[in-house]
Amino acid sequence: SQSFEDDFNQNAKIAMEIETDANGKVISANYTPKGSTGTATQGMKNIAYRRAFQLKVGPSMKGTVIFNFVVK
């Protein structure tokens, strides 16, 4: 489980379909409503998109990553 801190003001889950290259670098990320909550704002989707490219993932993978936004 990887953790990030960012600027948002409500709880939500955002699902992103990601794909990695042979080195495990994320090369594509797309929001998907399946697995996301209706409380997700466009700003939170933008954060999830940006953060998806910072993930450390295995090589040549496709799958869904859930970003769980929790207000502290």
Coordinates of C-alpha atoms in Angstrom, one line a residue:
S1 CA 0.0 0.0 0.0
Q2 CA 1.4 3.3 -1.1
S3 CA 0.4 6.6 0.6
F4 CA 0.3 10.2 -0.6
E5 CA -0.8 13.5 1.0
D6 CA -2.6 16.1 -1.1
D7 CA -5.1 18.9 -1.0
F8 CA -8.8 17.8 -0.8
N9 CA -11.6 18.2 1.6
Q10 CA -13.8 15.1 1.5
N11 CA -13.6 11.4 1.6
A12 CA -14.0 9.5 -1.7
K13 CA -12.6 6.5 -3.7
I14 CA -11.4 7.0 -7.2
A15 CA -10.6 4.1 -9.5
M16 CA -8.0 4.5 -12.2
E17 CA -7.3 2.0 -15.0
I18 CA -3.5 1.9 -15.4
E19 CA -1.0 0.3 -17.7
T20 CA 2.8 0.0 -17.1
D21 CA 5.7 -0.5 -19.5
A22 CA 8.4 -3.2 -19.3
N23 CA 10.2 -1.2 -16.5
G24 CA 7.1 -0.9 -14.3
K25 CA 6.6 2.8 -15.2
V26 CA 2.9 3.9 -15.5
I27 CA 2.3 4.9 -19.1
S28 CA -1.4 5.4 -19.1
A29 CA -4.1 6.2 -16.5
N30 CA -7.8 6.7 -17.0
Y31 CA -10.6 7.4 -14.6
T32 CA -13.3 4.7 -14.4
P33 CA -16.6 5.1 -12.5
K34 CA -16.5 1.4 -11.6
G35 CA -15.0 1.3 -8.1
S36 CA -15.3 5.1 -7.7
T37 CA -17.7 6.8 -5.3
G38 CA -20.1 9.5 -6.4
T39 CA -18.5 12.0 -4.0
A40 CA -15.4 12.2 -6.1
T41 CA -14.9 15.8 -7.5
Q42 CA -13.0 16.7 -10.7
G43 CA -10.2 18.1 -8.6
M44 CA -9.8 14.7 -6.8
K45 CA -9.9 12.9 -10.2
N46 CA -7.1 15.2 -11.3
I47 CA -5.1 14.4 -8.1
A48 CA -5.6 10.6 -8.7
Y49 CA -4.5 11.0 -12.3
R50 CA -1.3 12.8 -11.4
R51 CA -0.5 10.4 -8.5
A52 CA -1.1 7.3 -10.8
F53 CA 2.0 8.2 -12.7
Q54 CA 4.0 8.3 -9.4
L55 CA 3.1 4.7 -8.4
K56 CA 5.7 2.0 -8.3
V57 CA 4.1 -1.0 -10.0
G58 CA 5.3 -4.2 -11.6
P59 CA 6.4 -4.4 -15.3
S60 CA 3.9 -4.9 -18.2
M61 CA 0.8 -4.7 -16.1
K62 CA -2.8 -3.6 -16.7
G63 CA -5.3 -3.1 -13.9
T64 CA -7.3 -0.9 -11.7
V65 CA -5.9 1.1 -8.8
I66 CA -8.2 2.5 -6.2
F67 CA -7.2 5.9 -4.6
N68 CA -8.8 6.1 -1.2
F69 CA -9.1 9.8 -0.2
V70 CA -9.4 10.1 3.6
V71 CA -9.6 13.5 5.3
K72 CA -7.3 13.7 8.3

